[in-house]
Short mmCIF file of C-alpha atoms in Angstrom, two decimals:
data_model
loop_
_atom_site.label_atom_id
_atom_site.label_comp_id
_atom_site.label_asym_id
_atom_site.label_seq_id
_atom_site.Cartn_x
_atom_site.Cartn_y
_atom_site.Cartn_z
CA MET A 35 -59.23 0.51 -0.73
CA PRO A 36 -57.30 1.55 -3.99
CA PRO A 37 -54.84 -1.17 -5.22
CA ALA A 38 -51.24 -0.66 -4.28
CA ALA A 39 -49.44 1.21 -6.98
CA ARG A 40 -47.13 -0.98 -9.08
CA PRO A 41 -43.46 0.05 -8.76
CA ALA A 42 -42.12 1.80 -11.74
CA ARG A 43 -40.17 -0.57 -14.21
CA ARG A 44 -36.49 -0.16 -14.04
CA ALA A 45 -35.05 1.42 -17.18
CA THR A 46 -32.98 -0.98 -19.47
CA LEU A 47 -30.44 -0.62 -22.10
CA ALA A 48 -33.21 -1.31 -24.71
CA ASP A 49 -34.94 1.86 -23.25
CA VAL A 50 -31.90 4.02 -23.71
CA ALA A 51 -31.28 2.48 -27.21
CA ALA A 52 -34.78 3.23 -28.20
CA ARG A 53 -34.52 6.84 -26.82
CA THR A 54 -31.30 7.60 -28.76
CA GLY A 55 -31.89 5.41 -31.99
CA VAL A 56 -28.72 3.41 -31.69
CA ALA A 57 -28.17 -0.27 -31.12
CA ILE A 58 -28.24 -1.77 -27.63
CA SER A 59 -24.54 -2.78 -28.16
CA THR A 60 -23.69 0.69 -28.75
CA VAL A 61 -25.29 1.95 -25.64
CA SER A 62 -23.58 -0.70 -23.56
CA ARG A 63 -20.12 0.27 -25.07
CA ALA A 64 -20.73 3.73 -24.41
CA LEU A 65 -21.57 3.23 -20.67
CA THR A 66 -18.82 0.76 -20.08
CA ARG A 67 -15.97 1.49 -22.50
CA PRO A 68 -16.86 5.24 -23.60
CA GLU A 69 -13.36 5.52 -25.23
CA ARG A 70 -14.73 3.17 -27.91
CA VAL A 71 -17.64 5.38 -28.92
CA ASN A 72 -17.46 8.93 -30.52
CA ALA A 73 -18.08 11.76 -28.42
CA ALA A 74 -21.34 12.98 -30.03
CA THR A 75 -22.95 9.55 -29.59
CA ARG A 76 -21.59 9.10 -26.22
CA GLU A 77 -22.99 12.49 -25.00
CA ARG A 78 -26.37 11.59 -26.41
CA ILE A 79 -26.46 8.25 -24.72
CA SER A 80 -25.35 9.61 -21.31
CA ALA A 81 -28.11 12.25 -21.39
CA ALA A 82 -30.78 9.59 -22.26
CA ALA A 83 -29.59 7.46 -19.60
CA ALA A 84 -29.72 10.28 -17.07
CA GLU A 85 -33.36 11.41 -18.31
CA LEU A 86 -34.60 7.80 -17.98
CA GLY A 87 -32.83 7.09 -14.50
CA TYR A 88 -30.79 4.19 -15.98
CA SER A 89 -28.44 2.59 -13.84
CA PRO A 90 -26.40 -0.51 -14.83
CA ASN A 91 -27.01 -3.78 -13.36
CA THR A 92 -23.57 -4.56 -12.26
CA ALA A 93 -24.21 -8.19 -11.36
CA ALA A 94 -25.67 -8.96 -14.80
CA ARG A 95 -22.89 -7.08 -16.56
CA ALA A 96 -20.34 -9.09 -14.74
CA LEU A 97 -22.00 -12.46 -15.76
CA GLY A 98 -22.28 -11.21 -19.34
CA SER A 99 -18.84 -9.69 -19.66
CA GLY A 100 -16.73 -11.65 -17.16
CA ARG A 101 -15.86 -8.30 -15.85
CA THR A 102 -16.93 -6.70 -12.62
CA ARG A 103 -15.09 -3.43 -12.86
CA SER A 104 -13.86 -3.81 -9.39
CA VAL A 105 -10.04 -4.15 -8.10
CA ALA A 106 -9.29 -5.68 -4.82
CA ILE A 107 -7.01 -3.56 -2.67
CA LEU A 108 -5.26 -5.75 -0.08
CA VAL A 109 -3.74 -4.16 3.10
CA SER A 110 -2.37 -5.94 5.90
CA ASP A 111 -3.67 -3.60 8.62
CA VAL A 112 -6.48 -0.96 7.58
CA THR A 113 -5.69 0.80 10.89
CA ASN A 114 -2.01 1.63 9.78
CA PRO A 115 -2.00 5.33 8.51
CA PHE A 116 0.67 3.99 5.88
CA TYR A 117 -2.30 2.45 3.99
CA PHE A 118 -4.41 5.59 3.83
CA ASP A 119 -2.13 6.98 1.10
CA ILE A 120 -2.47 3.48 -0.80
CA ILE A 121 -6.15 3.48 -0.67
CA ARG A 122 -6.31 7.30 -1.77
CA GLY A 123 -3.89 6.84 -4.50
CA ALA A 124 -5.63 3.87 -5.83
CA GLN A 125 -8.93 5.53 -5.84
CA GLN A 126 -7.47 8.48 -7.74
CA GLU A 127 -6.69 6.17 -10.60
CA LEU A 128 -9.60 3.66 -10.39
CA GLY A 129 -12.38 6.13 -10.41
CA PRO A 130 -11.72 7.83 -13.65
CA ALA A 131 -11.02 4.59 -15.27
CA GLY A 132 -14.62 3.43 -14.30
CA TYR A 133 -13.49 0.83 -11.57
CA THR A 134 -14.52 0.38 -8.03
CA PRO A 135 -12.01 -0.37 -5.21
CA LEU A 136 -12.81 -3.59 -3.00
CA LEU A 137 -10.82 -2.99 0.12
CA LEU A 138 -9.68 -6.34 1.94
CA ASP A 139 -7.80 -6.23 5.30
CA THR A 140 -5.55 -9.28 5.69
CA GLU A 141 -4.53 -8.67 9.39
CA GLU A 142 -0.98 -9.35 8.91
CA SER A 143 -1.90 -12.97 7.97
CA GLU A 144 -0.30 -14.77 4.94
CA GLU A 145 -3.11 -17.47 5.01
CA LEU A 146 -5.91 -14.76 5.20
CA GLU A 147 -4.44 -12.79 2.24
CA GLU A 148 -4.34 -15.86 -0.01
CA ALA A 149 -7.62 -17.16 1.09
CA MET A 150 -9.43 -13.84 0.41
CA LEU A 151 -7.90 -13.56 -2.94
CA ARG A 152 -9.05 -16.95 -3.93
CA ARG A 153 -12.48 -16.85 -2.30
CA LEU A 154 -13.59 -13.59 -3.63
CA ARG A 155 -12.18 -14.13 -7.11
CA ALA A 156 -15.49 -13.70 -8.76
CA SER A 157 -15.84 -10.32 -7.15
CA TYR A 158 -12.83 -8.39 -8.76
CA ASP A 159 -10.94 -8.22 -11.95
CA GLY A 160 -7.55 -7.85 -10.69
CA ALA A 161 -5.77 -7.02 -7.34
CA ILE A 162 -3.29 -4.46 -5.77
CA ILE A 163 -1.50 -6.12 -2.90
CA ALA A 164 0.19 -3.79 -0.66
CA ALA A 165 3.02 -5.30 1.63
CA SER A 166 2.10 -8.95 0.82
CA ARG A 167 2.97 -11.41 3.58
CA LEU A 168 3.09 -14.31 1.21
CA THR A 169 6.42 -16.07 0.19
CA ASP A 170 7.89 -15.40 -3.16
CA ARG A 171 7.01 -18.65 -4.32
CA ARG A 172 3.27 -18.44 -3.33
CA LEU A 173 3.15 -14.75 -4.60
CA ALA A 174 4.52 -15.84 -8.07
CA GLU A 175 2.01 -18.89 -8.14
CA LEU A 176 -0.87 -16.42 -7.35
CA ALA A 177 0.18 -14.07 -9.96
CA GLN A 178 -0.39 -16.87 -12.53
CA ALA A 179 -3.98 -17.23 -11.50
CA VAL A 180 -4.85 -13.72 -10.75
CA PRO A 181 -4.09 -10.47 -12.35
CA LEU A 182 -2.20 -8.53 -9.82
CA VAL A 183 0.35 -6.00 -8.90
CA ALA A 184 2.51 -6.09 -5.71
CA ILE A 185 3.50 -2.82 -3.83
CA ASN A 186 6.75 -2.91 -1.77
CA ARG A 187 7.81 -6.17 -3.19
CA GLN A 188 10.18 -7.55 -5.76
CA THR A 189 9.30 -11.00 -6.96
CA ARG A 190 10.40 -12.62 -10.24
CA GLY A 191 7.25 -12.88 -12.51
CA VAL A 192 5.08 -10.50 -10.42
CA PRO A 193 4.42 -7.00 -11.73
CA SER A 194 5.47 -4.66 -8.91
CA VAL A 195 6.10 -1.18 -7.59
CA PHE A 196 8.96 -1.17 -5.14
CA ILE A 197 9.21 1.89 -2.61
CA ASP A 198 13.18 2.01 -2.07
CA THR A 199 13.10 2.30 1.64
CA PRO A 200 16.34 0.30 1.86
CA ALA A 201 18.20 3.33 0.08
CA GLY A 202 16.54 5.49 2.92
CA VAL A 203 17.95 3.37 5.54
CA GLY A 204 21.48 4.26 4.34
CA GLN A 205 20.59 7.79 4.23
CA ALA A 206 19.31 7.53 7.94
CA LEU A 207 22.62 5.86 9.05
CA GLU A 208 24.89 8.31 7.30
CA HIS A 209 22.62 11.14 9.13
CA LEU A 210 23.11 9.43 12.56
CA VAL A 211 26.93 8.83 11.95
CA SER A 212 27.22 12.69 11.14
CA HIS A 213 26.02 13.35 14.57
CA GLY A 214 28.43 11.13 16.01
CA HIS A 215 26.54 8.00 16.72
CA ARG A 216 28.65 4.74 16.66
CA ARG A 217 26.24 2.10 18.13
CA VAL A 218 22.70 2.07 16.41
CA ALA A 219 19.89 -0.69 17.08
CA TYR A 220 17.36 -1.59 14.30
CA ALA A 221 13.92 -2.39 15.82
CA GLY A 222 12.67 -4.92 13.26
CA GLY A 223 9.08 -5.69 11.90
CA PRO A 224 7.30 -9.01 11.22
CA LEU A 225 9.40 -11.88 10.00
CA THR A 226 6.95 -12.40 7.25
CA SER A 227 7.59 -8.85 5.94
CA TRP A 228 9.57 -8.80 2.81
CA PRO A 229 10.63 -5.04 3.22
CA ASN A 230 11.89 -5.81 6.85
CA GLU A 231 14.58 -8.14 5.76
CA ARG A 232 15.72 -5.78 2.88
CA ARG A 233 16.02 -2.87 5.40
CA TRP A 234 17.89 -4.84 7.73
CA ARG A 235 20.49 -5.98 5.02
CA ALA A 236 20.83 -2.37 3.82
CA PHE A 237 21.34 -1.36 7.46
CA ARG A 238 24.16 -3.82 7.81
CA THR A 239 25.64 -2.98 4.56
CA ALA A 240 25.68 0.71 5.41
CA ALA A 241 27.13 0.06 8.75
CA GLU A 242 30.12 -1.88 7.34
CA ARG A 243 30.74 1.02 4.92
CA LEU A 244 30.58 3.62 7.78
CA GLY A 245 32.33 1.60 10.54
CA VAL A 246 29.32 1.58 12.84
CA GLU A 247 28.26 -1.21 15.23
CA VAL A 248 24.74 -2.31 14.87
CA SER A 249 22.26 -4.57 16.47
CA ARG A 250 18.87 -5.95 15.81
CA VAL A 251 15.93 -6.39 18.14
CA GLY A 252 12.57 -7.90 17.45
CA PRO A 253 10.65 -9.01 15.59
CA PHE A 254 7.81 -6.61 16.47
CA GLU A 255 4.27 -6.22 14.87
CA PRO A 256 4.21 -2.90 13.02
CA ARG A 257 1.79 -1.32 15.56
CA GLN A 258 2.08 1.62 17.93
CA SER A 259 1.35 -0.85 21.02
CA GLN A 260 4.51 -2.66 20.29
CA GLY A 261 6.66 0.33 20.85
CA ALA A 262 6.97 -0.34 24.56
CA ALA A 263 8.62 -3.75 24.07
CA ALA A 264 10.78 -2.31 21.24
CA ALA A 265 12.11 0.67 23.21
CA ASP A 266 13.02 -1.57 26.13
CA ALA A 267 14.82 -3.91 23.91
CA VAL A 268 16.79 -0.98 22.26
CA LEU A 269 17.71 0.39 25.64
CA ASN A 270 19.23 -2.88 26.57
CA THR A 271 21.63 -2.89 23.58
CA GLY A 272 23.44 0.31 24.85
CA ALA A 273 22.76 1.90 21.40
CA SER A 274 22.73 5.82 21.32
CA ALA A 275 20.34 5.66 18.31
CA THR A 276 17.68 3.59 16.61
CA LEU A 277 15.97 3.02 13.47
CA ALA A 278 12.36 1.55 13.57
CA PHE A 279 10.73 -0.72 11.09
CA ASN A 280 7.85 1.86 10.61
CA ASP A 281 6.66 5.09 12.11
CA LEU A 282 3.89 3.40 14.17
CA LEU A 283 6.47 1.41 15.89
CA ALA A 284 8.58 4.44 16.39
CA ILE A 285 5.98 6.59 17.74
CA GLY A 286 4.98 4.06 20.30
CA MET A 287 8.80 3.77 21.25
CA LEU A 288 9.03 7.52 21.75
CA GLN A 289 6.10 7.29 24.29
CA ARG A 290 7.94 4.53 26.20
CA PHE A 291 11.13 6.49 26.11
CA ALA A 292 9.27 9.45 27.74
CA GLU A 293 7.73 7.02 30.30
CA ARG A 294 11.21 5.84 31.19
CA GLY A 295 12.67 9.36 31.49
CA VAL A 296 14.84 8.85 28.33
CA ARG A 297 15.17 12.28 26.48
CA VAL A 298 14.86 12.05 22.73
CA PRO A 299 17.28 13.20 21.04
CA ARG A 300 19.43 14.19 24.09
CA ASP A 301 19.83 10.83 25.23
CA LEU A 302 18.89 8.72 22.27
CA SER A 303 18.15 9.58 18.82
CA MET A 304 15.17 7.90 16.99
CA VAL A 305 14.34 7.43 12.99
CA GLY A 306 11.21 6.03 11.74
CA CYS A 307 10.17 4.90 8.27
CA ASP A 308 7.30 6.00 5.90
CA ASP A 309 6.53 9.44 7.06
CA ILE A 310 2.97 8.71 7.87
CA PHE A 311 0.23 11.17 8.99
CA GLY A 312 1.21 12.30 12.46
CA ALA A 313 4.98 11.57 12.17
CA ASP A 314 5.60 15.42 12.04
CA PHE A 315 3.41 16.32 15.17
CA CYS A 316 4.16 13.58 17.60
CA HIS A 317 6.71 14.64 20.49
CA PRO A 318 9.31 15.20 19.30
CA PRO A 319 8.55 15.52 15.67
CA LEU A 320 9.95 12.25 14.05
CA THR A 321 12.86 12.10 11.69
CA THR A 322 11.79 9.51 9.17
CA ILE A 323 12.35 7.94 5.65
CA THR A 324 9.61 9.57 3.46
CA ALA A 325 8.04 7.28 1.00
CA PRO A 326 5.79 8.18 -2.02
CA VAL A 327 3.04 6.08 -0.88
CA ALA A 328 0.17 7.43 -2.91
CA GLN A 329 2.28 7.61 -6.11
CA ALA A 330 3.15 3.96 -5.61
CA ALA A 331 -0.55 3.14 -5.51
CA ARG A 332 -1.32 5.13 -8.72
CA VAL A 333 1.62 3.55 -10.49
CA ALA A 334 0.28 0.01 -9.36
CA VAL A 335 -3.08 0.67 -10.52
CA SER A 336 -2.01 1.93 -13.93
CA THR A 337 0.11 -1.03 -14.45
CA LEU A 338 -2.92 -3.42 -13.41
CA LEU A 339 -5.24 -1.73 -15.64
CA ALA A 340 -2.63 -2.17 -18.61
CA GLN A 341 -2.45 -5.79 -17.58
CA LEU A 342 -6.19 -5.99 -17.60
CA GLY A 343 -6.43 -4.42 -20.83
CA GLY A 344 -4.13 -6.97 -22.52
CA GLU A 345 -1.01 -4.86 -23.13
CA SER A 346 1.81 -7.20 -23.76
CA ARG A 347 4.54 -4.93 -22.81
CA MET A 348 3.55 -4.06 -19.19
CA ARG A 349 6.08 -2.75 -16.69
CA GLN A 350 7.20 -5.76 -14.62
CA GLY A 351 8.92 -3.69 -12.10
CA VAL A 352 8.91 0.03 -11.03
CA THR A 353 11.11 1.48 -8.27
CA LEU A 354 10.44 4.75 -6.58
CA PRO A 355 13.06 6.67 -4.57
CA THR A 356 12.78 7.83 -0.95
CA HIS A 357 14.64 10.32 1.11
CA LEU A 358 15.25 11.14 4.77
CA THR A 359 13.20 13.98 6.23
CA ILE A 360 14.92 15.35 9.30
CA ARG A 361 12.96 16.61 12.18
CA ALA A 362 13.72 16.82 15.92
CA SER A 363 13.97 13.32 17.05
CA THR A 364 17.54 13.04 16.10
CA GLY A 365 20.65 15.00 17.22
CA PRO A 366 24.17 14.47 18.48
CA ALA A 367 25.36 11.57 20.29
CA PRO A 368 25.30 11.81 24.01
CA GLY A 369 28.72 12.44 25.80
#
């Protein structure tokens, strides 16, 4: 019986260097930091690597350079469509820069969020945290230990990209008042959600300016399954219109209103927040605050990469505007 064939030896940096006649360090630089090698040499090295079937040993490279070329993307609920655009936008920036996203679902838990960041620290170079549930103090402390950028958060000492949904809340209330609504309820999100409290503050401020009576129900988890409880609570307030913390909650509320025979918008108007996939084809299509979610992720990644690159004048805070998208779930106040 013939001896088993020995597996082909994996091509190394030295093999690529020998093929191209350049130093091993030049090969390494061309494959990891191509902007630091002239175009002709870079193309020659890339062609040789392809011919030899060379693929980098990422674990060894991380040990040698201290870099993993990975970025952790933390989301509080991976099933929430809001985060689809966060993930997509981040990948659009990370891929061309030679980084791989490491997706982490923190399950709406501040403890799990921090534990994941600390436990997996050797696996990523920096982190993008979308909708952190950490307190300002804990997030600021973490930012001292880990290069990170927060989305939907404004905390001193933490680079951030803030989606200005509180301004959208004011637009939503003005829209409802223009339709004659004078009693409006806010269906709130989690108590640990930083944007939730800012939206409620903006809601009260706009109500005082417009002379509207407002109430708050909740807190509710930002999930469609929580919509029934939120809808029942809103109906108990006697409000003729409601604004939900996010679109998932709003869509669940629409379903509950239909079950109870409440006609939207004839009996009650409904506004959501985020303009997620599906908000425009639920029944009725949802009036909502449209947020530039994918753009926020791209800006967050570019800010993080500048931080990792050692830029001394990084953007500490970027604010992106929102606007109200009016659909069929809002209309004139009843009566």
